[in-house]
mmCIF file of C-alpha atoms in Angstrom:
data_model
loop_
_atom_site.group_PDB
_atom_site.id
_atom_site.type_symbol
_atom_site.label_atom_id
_atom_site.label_comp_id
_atom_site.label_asym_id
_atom_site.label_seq_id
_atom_site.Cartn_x
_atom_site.Cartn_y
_atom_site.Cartn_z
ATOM 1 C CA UNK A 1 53.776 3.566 20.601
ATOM 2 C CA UNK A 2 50.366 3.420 22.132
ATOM 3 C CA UNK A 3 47.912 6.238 23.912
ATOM 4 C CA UNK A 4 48.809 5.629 27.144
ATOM 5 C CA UNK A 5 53.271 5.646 26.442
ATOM 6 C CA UNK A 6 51.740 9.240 24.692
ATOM 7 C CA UNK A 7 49.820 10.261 27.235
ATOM 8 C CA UNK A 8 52.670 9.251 30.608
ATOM 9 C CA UNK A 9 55.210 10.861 28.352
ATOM 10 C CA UNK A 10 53.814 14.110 28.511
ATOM 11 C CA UNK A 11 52.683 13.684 31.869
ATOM 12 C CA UNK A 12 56.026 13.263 33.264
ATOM 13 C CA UNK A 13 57.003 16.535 31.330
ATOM 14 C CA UNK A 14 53.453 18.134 33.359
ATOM 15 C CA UNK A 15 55.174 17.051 36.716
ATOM 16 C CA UNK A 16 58.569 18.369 35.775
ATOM 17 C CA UNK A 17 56.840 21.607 34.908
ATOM 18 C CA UNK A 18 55.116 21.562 38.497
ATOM 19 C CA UNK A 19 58.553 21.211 39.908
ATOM 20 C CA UNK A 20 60.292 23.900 38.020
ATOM 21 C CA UNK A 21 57.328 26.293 38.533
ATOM 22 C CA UNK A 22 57.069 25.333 42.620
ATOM 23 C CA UNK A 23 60.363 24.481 43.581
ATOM 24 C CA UNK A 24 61.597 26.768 41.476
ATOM 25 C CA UNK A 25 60.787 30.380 43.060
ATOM 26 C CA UNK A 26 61.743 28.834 46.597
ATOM 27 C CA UNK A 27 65.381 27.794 45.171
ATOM 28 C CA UNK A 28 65.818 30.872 43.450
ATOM 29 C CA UNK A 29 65.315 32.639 46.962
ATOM 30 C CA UNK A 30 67.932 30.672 48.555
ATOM 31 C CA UNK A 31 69.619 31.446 45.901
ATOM 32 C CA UNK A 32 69.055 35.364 45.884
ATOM 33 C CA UNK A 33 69.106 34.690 49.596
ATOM 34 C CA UNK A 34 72.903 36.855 50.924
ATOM 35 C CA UNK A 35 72.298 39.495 47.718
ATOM 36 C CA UNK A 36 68.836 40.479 49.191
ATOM 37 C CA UNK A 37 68.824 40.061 52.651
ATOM 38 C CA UNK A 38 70.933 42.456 54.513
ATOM 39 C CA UNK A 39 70.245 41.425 58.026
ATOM 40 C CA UNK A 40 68.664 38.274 60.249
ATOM 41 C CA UNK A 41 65.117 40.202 60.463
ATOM 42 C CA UNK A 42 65.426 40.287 56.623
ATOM 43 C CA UNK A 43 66.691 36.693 56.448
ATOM 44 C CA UNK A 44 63.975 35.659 58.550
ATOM 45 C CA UNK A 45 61.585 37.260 55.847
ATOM 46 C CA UNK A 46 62.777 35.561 53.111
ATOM 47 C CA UNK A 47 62.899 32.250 55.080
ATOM 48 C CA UNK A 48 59.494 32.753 55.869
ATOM 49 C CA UNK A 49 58.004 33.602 52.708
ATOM 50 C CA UNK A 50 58.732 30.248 50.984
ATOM 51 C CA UNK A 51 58.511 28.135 54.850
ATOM 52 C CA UNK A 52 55.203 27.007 54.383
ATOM 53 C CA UNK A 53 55.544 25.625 50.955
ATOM 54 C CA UNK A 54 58.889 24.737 49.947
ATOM 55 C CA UNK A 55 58.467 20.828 51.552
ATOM 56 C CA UNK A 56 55.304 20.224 49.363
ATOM 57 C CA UNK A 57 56.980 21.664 46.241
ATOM 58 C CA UNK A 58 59.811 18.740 46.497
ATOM 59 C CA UNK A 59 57.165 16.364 45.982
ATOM 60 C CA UNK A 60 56.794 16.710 42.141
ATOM 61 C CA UNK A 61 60.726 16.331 41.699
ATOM 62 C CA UNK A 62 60.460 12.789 43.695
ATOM 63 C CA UNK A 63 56.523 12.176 41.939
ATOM 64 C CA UNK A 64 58.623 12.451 38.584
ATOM 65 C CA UNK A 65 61.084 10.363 39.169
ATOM 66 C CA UNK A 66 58.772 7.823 40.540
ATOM 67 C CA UNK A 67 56.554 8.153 37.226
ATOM 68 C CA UNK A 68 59.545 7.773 34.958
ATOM 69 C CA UNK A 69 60.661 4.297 36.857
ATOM 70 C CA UNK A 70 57.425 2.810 36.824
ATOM 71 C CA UNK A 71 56.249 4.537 33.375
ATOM 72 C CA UNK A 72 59.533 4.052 31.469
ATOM 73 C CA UNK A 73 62.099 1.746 33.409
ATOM 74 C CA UNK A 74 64.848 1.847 30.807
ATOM 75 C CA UNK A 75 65.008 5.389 30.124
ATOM 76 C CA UNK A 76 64.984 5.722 34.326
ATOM 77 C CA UNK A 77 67.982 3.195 34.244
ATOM 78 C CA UNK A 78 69.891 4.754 31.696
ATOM 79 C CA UNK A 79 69.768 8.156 32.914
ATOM 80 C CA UNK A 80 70.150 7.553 37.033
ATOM 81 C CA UNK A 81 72.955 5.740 36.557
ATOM 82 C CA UNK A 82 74.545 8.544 34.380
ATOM 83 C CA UNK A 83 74.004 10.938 36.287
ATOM 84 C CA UNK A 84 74.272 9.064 39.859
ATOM 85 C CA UNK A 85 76.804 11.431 41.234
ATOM 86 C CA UNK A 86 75.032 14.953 39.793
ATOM 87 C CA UNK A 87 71.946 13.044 41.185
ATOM 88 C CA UNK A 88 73.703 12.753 44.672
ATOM 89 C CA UNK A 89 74.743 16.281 45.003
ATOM 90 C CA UNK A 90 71.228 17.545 44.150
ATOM 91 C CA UNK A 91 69.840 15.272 46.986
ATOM 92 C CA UNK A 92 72.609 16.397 49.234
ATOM 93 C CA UNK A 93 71.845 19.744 48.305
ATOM 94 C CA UNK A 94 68.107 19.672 48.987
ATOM 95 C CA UNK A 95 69.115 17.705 52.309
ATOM 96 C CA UNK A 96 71.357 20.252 53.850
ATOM 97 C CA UNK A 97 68.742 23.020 52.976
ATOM 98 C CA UNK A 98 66.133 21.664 54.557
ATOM 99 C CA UNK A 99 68.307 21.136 57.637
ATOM 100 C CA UNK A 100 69.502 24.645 57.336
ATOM 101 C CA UNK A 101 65.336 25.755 57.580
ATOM 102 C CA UNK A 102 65.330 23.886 61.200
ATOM 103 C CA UNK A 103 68.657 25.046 62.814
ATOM 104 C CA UNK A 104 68.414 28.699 61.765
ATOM 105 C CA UNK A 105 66.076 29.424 64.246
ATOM 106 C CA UNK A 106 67.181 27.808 67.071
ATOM 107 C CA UNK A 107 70.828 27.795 66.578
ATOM 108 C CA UNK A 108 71.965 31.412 66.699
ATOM 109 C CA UNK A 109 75.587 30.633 67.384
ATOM 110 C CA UNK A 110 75.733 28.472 64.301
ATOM 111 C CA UNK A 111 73.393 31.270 61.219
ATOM 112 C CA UNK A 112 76.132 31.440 59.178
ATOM 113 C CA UNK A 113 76.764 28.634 58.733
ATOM 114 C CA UNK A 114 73.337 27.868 58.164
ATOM 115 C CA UNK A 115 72.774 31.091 55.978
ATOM 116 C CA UNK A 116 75.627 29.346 53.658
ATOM 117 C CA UNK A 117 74.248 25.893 53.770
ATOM 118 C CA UNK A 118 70.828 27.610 52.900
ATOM 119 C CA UNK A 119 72.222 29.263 49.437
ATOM 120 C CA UNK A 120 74.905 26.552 48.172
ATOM 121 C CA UNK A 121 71.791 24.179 49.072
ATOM 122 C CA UNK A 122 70.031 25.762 47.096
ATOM 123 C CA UNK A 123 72.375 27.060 44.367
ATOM 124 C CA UNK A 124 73.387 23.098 43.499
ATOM 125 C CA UNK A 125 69.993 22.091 42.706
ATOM 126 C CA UNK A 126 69.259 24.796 40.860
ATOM 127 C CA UNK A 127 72.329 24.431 38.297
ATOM 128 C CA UNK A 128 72.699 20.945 38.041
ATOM 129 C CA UNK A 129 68.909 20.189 37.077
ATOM 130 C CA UNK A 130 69.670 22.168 34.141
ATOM 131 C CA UNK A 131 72.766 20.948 33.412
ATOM 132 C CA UNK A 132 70.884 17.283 33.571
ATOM 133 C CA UNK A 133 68.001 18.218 30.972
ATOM 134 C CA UNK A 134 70.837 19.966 28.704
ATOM 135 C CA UNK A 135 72.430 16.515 28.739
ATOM 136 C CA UNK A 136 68.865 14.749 28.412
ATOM 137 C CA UNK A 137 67.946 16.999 25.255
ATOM 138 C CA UNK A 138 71.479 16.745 23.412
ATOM 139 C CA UNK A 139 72.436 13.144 24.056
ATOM 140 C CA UNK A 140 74.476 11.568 26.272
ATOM 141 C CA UNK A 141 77.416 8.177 25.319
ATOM 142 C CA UNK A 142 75.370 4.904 25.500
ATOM 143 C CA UNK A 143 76.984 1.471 25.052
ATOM 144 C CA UNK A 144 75.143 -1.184 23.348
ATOM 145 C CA UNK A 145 73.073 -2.090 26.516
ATOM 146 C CA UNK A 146 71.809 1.386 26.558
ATOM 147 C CA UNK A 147 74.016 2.065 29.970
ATOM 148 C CA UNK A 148 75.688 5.531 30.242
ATOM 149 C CA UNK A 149 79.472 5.124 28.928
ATOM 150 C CA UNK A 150 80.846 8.379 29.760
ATOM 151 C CA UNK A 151 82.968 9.768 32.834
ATOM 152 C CA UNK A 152 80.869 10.081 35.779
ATOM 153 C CA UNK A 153 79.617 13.736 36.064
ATOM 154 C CA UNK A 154 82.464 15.296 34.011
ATOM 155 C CA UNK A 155 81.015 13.587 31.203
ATOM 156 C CA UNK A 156 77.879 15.744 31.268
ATOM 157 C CA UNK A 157 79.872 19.016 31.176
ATOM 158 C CA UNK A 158 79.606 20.334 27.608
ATOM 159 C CA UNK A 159 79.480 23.991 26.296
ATOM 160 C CA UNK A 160 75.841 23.196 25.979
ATOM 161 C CA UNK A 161 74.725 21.703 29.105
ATOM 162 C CA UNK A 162 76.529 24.411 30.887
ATOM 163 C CA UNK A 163 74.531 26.930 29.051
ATOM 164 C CA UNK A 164 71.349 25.246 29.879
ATOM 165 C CA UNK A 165 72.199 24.651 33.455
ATOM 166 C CA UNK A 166 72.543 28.857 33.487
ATOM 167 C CA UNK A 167 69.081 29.174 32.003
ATOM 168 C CA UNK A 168 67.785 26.889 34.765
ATOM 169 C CA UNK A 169 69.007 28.870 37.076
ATOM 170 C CA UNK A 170 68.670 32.210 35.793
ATOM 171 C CA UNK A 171 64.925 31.301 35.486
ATOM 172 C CA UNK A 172 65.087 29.965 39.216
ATOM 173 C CA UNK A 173 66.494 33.483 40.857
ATOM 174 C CA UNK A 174 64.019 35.001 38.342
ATOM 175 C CA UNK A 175 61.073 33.522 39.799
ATOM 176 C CA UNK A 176 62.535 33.526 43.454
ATOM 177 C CA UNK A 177 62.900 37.769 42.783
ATOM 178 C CA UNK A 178 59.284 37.765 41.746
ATOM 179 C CA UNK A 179 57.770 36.021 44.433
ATOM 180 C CA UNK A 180 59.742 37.780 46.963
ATOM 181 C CA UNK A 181 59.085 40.780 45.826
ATOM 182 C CA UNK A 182 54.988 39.125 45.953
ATOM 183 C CA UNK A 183 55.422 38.179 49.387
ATOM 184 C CA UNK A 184 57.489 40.688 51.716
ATOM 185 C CA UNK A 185 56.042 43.306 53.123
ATOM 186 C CA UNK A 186 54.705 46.402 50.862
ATOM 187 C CA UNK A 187 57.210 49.488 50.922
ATOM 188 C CA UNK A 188 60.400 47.242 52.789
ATOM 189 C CA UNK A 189 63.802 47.340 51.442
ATOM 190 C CA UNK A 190 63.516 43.655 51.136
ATOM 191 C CA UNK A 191 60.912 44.126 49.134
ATOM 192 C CA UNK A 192 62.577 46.990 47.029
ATOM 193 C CA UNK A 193 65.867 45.197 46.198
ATOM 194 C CA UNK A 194 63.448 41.749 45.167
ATOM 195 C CA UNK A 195 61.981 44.165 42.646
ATOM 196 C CA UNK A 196 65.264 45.739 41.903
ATOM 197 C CA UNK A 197 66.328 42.386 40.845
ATOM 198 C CA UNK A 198 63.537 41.146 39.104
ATOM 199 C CA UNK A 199 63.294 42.576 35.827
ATOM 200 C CA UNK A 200 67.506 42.293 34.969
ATOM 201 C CA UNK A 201 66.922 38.685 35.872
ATOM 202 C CA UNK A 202 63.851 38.248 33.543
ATOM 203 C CA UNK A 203 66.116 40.276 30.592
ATOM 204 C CA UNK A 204 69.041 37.936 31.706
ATOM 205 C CA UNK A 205 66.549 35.024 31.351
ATOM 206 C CA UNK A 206 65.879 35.443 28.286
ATOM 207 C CA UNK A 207 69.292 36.737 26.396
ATOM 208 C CA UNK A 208 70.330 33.033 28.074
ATOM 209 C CA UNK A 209 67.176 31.409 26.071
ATOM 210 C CA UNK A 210 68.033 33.556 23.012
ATOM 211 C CA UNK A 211 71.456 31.814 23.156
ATOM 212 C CA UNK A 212 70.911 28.446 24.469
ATOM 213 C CA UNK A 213 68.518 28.249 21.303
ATOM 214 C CA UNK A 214 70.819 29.709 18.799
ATOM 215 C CA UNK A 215 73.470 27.056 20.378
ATOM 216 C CA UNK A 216 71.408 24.538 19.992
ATOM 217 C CA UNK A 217 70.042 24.682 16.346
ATOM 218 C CA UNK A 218 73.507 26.187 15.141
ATOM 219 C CA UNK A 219 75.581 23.033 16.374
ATOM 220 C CA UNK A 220 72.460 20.572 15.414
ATOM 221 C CA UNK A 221 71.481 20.045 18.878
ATOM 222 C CA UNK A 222 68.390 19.797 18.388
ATOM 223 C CA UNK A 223 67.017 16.324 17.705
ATOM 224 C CA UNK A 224 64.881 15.892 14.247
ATOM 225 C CA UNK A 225 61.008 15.786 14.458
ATOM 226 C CA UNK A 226 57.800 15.786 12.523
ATOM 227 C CA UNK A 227 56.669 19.211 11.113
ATOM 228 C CA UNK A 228 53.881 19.508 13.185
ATOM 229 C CA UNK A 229 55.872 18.873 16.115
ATOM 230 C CA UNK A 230 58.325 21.910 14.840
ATOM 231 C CA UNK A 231 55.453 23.680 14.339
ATOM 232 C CA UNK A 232 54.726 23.679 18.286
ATOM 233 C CA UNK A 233 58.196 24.217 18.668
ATOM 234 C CA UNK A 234 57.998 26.968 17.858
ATOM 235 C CA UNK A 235 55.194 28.517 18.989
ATOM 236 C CA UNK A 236 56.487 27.404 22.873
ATOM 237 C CA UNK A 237 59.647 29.232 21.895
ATOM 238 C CA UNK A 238 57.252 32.379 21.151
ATOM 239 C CA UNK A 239 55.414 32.189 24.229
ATOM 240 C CA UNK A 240 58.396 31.838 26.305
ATOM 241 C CA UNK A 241 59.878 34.894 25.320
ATOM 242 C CA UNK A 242 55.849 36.597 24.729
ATOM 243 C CA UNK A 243 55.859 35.468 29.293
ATOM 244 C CA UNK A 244 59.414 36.689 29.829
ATOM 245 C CA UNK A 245 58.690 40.362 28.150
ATOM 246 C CA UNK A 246 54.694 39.941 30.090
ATOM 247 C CA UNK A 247 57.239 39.371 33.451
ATOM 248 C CA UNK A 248 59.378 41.986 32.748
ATOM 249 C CA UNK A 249 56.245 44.683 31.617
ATOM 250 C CA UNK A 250 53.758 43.645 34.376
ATOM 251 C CA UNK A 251 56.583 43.662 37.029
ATOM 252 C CA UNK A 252 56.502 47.842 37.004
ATOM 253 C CA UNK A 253 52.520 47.516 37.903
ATOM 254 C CA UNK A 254 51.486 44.221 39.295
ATOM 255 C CA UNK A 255 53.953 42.167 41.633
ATOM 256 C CA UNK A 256 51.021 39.276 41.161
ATOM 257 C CA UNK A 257 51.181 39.550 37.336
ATOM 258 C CA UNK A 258 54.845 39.531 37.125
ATOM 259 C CA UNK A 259 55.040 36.235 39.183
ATOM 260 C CA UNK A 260 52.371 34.607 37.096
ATOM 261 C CA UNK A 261 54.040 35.703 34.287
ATOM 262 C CA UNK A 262 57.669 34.086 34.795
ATOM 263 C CA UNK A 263 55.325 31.136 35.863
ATOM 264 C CA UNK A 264 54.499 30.663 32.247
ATOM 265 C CA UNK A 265 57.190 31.618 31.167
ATOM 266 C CA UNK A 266 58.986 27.994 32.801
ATOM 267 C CA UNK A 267 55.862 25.920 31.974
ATOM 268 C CA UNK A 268 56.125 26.747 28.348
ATOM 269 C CA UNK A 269 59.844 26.066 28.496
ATOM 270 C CA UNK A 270 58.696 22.362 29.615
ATOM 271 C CA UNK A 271 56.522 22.719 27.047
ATOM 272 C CA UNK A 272 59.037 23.123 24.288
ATOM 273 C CA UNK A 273 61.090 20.833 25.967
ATOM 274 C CA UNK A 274 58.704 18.151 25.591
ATOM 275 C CA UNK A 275 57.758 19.105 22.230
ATOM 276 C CA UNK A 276 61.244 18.742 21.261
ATOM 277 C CA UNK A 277 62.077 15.311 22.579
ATOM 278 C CA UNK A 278 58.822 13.541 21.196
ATOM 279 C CA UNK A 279 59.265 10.637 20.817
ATOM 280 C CA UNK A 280 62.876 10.552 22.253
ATOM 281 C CA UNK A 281 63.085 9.618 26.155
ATOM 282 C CA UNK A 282 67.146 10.006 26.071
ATOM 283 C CA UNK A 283 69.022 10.586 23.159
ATOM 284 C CA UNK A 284 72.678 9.004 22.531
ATOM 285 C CA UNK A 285 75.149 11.373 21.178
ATOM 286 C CA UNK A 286 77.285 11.255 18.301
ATOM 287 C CA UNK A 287 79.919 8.401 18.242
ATOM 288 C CA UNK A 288 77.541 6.120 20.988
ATOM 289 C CA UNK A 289 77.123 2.811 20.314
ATOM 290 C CA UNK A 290 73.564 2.964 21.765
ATOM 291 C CA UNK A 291 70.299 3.719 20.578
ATOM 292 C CA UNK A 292 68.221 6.351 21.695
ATOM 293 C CA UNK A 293 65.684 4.925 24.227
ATOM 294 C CA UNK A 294 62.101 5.767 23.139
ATOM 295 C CA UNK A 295 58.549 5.566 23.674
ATOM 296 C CA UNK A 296 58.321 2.183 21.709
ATOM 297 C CA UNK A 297 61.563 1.033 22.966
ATOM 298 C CA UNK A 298 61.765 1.773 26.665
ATOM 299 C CA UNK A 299 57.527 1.565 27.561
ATOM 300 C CA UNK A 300 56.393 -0.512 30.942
ATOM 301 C CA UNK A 301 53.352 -2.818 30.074
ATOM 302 C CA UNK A 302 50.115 -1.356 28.903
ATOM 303 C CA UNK A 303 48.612 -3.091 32.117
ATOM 304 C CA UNK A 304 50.783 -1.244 34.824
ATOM 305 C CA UNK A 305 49.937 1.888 32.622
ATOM 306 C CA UNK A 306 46.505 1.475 32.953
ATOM 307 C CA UNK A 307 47.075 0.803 36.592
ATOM 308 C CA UNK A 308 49.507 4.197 36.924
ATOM 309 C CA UNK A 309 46.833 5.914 34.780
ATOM 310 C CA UNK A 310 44.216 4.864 37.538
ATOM 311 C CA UNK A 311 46.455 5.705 40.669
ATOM 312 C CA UNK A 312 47.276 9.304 38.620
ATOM 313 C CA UNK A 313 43.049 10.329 38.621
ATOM 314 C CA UNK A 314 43.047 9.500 42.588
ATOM 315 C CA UNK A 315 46.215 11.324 43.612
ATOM 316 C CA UNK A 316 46.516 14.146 41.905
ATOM 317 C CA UNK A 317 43.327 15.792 42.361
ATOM 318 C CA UNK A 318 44.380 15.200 45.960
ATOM 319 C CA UNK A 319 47.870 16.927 45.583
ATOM 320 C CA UNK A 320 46.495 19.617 43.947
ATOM 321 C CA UNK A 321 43.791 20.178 46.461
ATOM 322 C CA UNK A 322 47.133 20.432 48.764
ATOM 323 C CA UNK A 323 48.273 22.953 47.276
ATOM 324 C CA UNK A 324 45.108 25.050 47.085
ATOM 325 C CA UNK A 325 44.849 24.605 50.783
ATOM 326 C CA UNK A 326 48.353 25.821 51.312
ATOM 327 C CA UNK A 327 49.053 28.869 48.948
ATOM 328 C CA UNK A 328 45.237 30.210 50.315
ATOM 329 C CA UNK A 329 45.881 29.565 53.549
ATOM 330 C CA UNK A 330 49.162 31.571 53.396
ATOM 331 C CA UNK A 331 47.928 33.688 50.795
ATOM 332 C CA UNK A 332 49.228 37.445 50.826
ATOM 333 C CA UNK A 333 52.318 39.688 52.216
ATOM 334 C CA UNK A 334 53.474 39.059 55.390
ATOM 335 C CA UNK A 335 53.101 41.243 58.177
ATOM 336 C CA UNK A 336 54.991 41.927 61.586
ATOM 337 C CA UNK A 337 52.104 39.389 63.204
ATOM 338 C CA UNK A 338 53.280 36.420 61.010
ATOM 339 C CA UNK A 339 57.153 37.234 62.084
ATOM 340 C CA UNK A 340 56.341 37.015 65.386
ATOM 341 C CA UNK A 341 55.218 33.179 64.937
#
């Protein structure tokens, strides 16, 4: 194990956090998309509040995944090929969404179907990237190679891993409540029913965590660490339920707060994520022949690190300035003069 395996692990686990914070409020409004929005002014609303952004947010799902092939080949080998097919479906998912954004407009014969491709592209994602960590965190079958040896995507069904794809995605329609109910305009029923939504989602959110925790210590899920390490697994635990309760009290007075809130309430989830697996990039579960790939077993070269490391302090002060640019430019509710562009 050296500074810089450290330091790309946790890195990897900052990018996933960008992802699920990001990409996660638009999905949950696709998701939330035909409970919320009654009619195709409304539609257009919600289509509109996340149009600007949701393209850039992909980029930290596909920046991950890049960083985990370069940073950590084997783990990247052991767990694409696993999960090829649930990896397909996600990609097929995000496709057909973002074709769904360009035909709704100009397609008016066609907005149902579009309206449906819109939430089951969005609804896939959303489930299955939980379902994918769940498997990541409890272990999948590995063969002596270190390949996956279980069925192809009905192998990573499990009590579990369902119950953690449901967090992911309670936390996604959370988010996509509270930033819909950030972003429509002040006193619409769009607006109202976002809000209406938002705090049984948050209380949803976290009964799921509540469980998915119990599950997980109760069946000995969870993989063994050093006590320092359960130290700060525990205090992520805290503040994810300490955001989820801010979400849920700041959601009555500040629509701002509230989405800032369930914000931290996914990053510290990475957080204890990451905490969690340390040092473990995949585990193998019970009865595999494999080892679990780690930092010390499944590290690129310290040379391309230092090179990644180097390419990192050039690009991502640039991504973030991105992202500045965007969420001021497009800061605020919208208005009737936005609609009509």
């Amino acid at each position: 194990m050296t500074v810089l395996s450290v330091l790309w692990f946790f890195l990897i686990f900052v990018l996933i956090a960008g992802y699920f914070i990001l990409d996660g409020f638009d999905l949950g409004v696709g998701v939330l998309y035909p409970f919320v929005a009654k009619n195709d002014e409304e539609r257009a609303v919600a289509r509109r509040s996340i149009g600007p952004v949701w393209d850039g947010n992909e980029v930290w799902l596909l920046t991950a995944g890049g960083a985990l092939f370069a940073a950590f080949p084997a783990a990247y080998a052991t767990t694409f090929s696993g999960f090829y097919l649930a990896v397909m479906l996600v990609l097929f998912g995000l496709i057909v969404r973002a074709v769904s954004f360009e035909f709704w407009a100009g397609d008016r014969a066609w907005r149902k179907l579009w309206d449906v491709c819109f939430f089951l592209g969005s609804l896939l994602p959303a489930l299955l990237l939980g379902v994918a960590v769940g498997n990541i965190f409890a272990g999948i079958p590995m063969d002596a190679n270190g390949d996956y040896a279980g069925i192809p995507l009905l192998g990573l069904v499990t009590p579990f891993t369902l119950l953690t794809g449901v967090l992911g995605l309670v936390m996604f329609m959370a988010a996509g409540a509270s930033w819909l109910a950030l972003k429509t305009p002040e006193g619409s029923e769009l607006r109202s029913r976002a809000a209406k939504l938002r705090m049984p989602l948050q209380v949803a959110a976290l009964a799921v965590f509540v469980v998915v925790s119990a599950f997980a210590l109760a069946g000995g899920v969870a993989p063994e660490m050093a006590p320092e390490l359960g130290i700060l697994r525990v205090l992520f635990a805290a503040l994810v339920v300490a955001a989820l309760v801010a979400a849920f009290v700041a959601g009555k007075r500040s629509d701002l707060l509230a989405f800032l809130a369930q914000s931290a309430a996914a990053l510290c989830l990475v957080g204890l994520l990451a905490c969690s697996m340390f040092p473990n990039l995949v585990v193998a579960s019970a009865g595999s022949v494999g080892d679990a790939i780690t930092l010390m077993s499944a590290g690129a070269s310290e040379l391309s690190l230092t090179y990644m490391t180097i390419i990192l302090c050039i690009g991502l002060p640039l991504v973030l300035v991105y992202h500045v640019v965007i969420y001021r430019t497009f800061r605020g509710r919208l208005t009737e003069k936005d609609m009509a562009h």
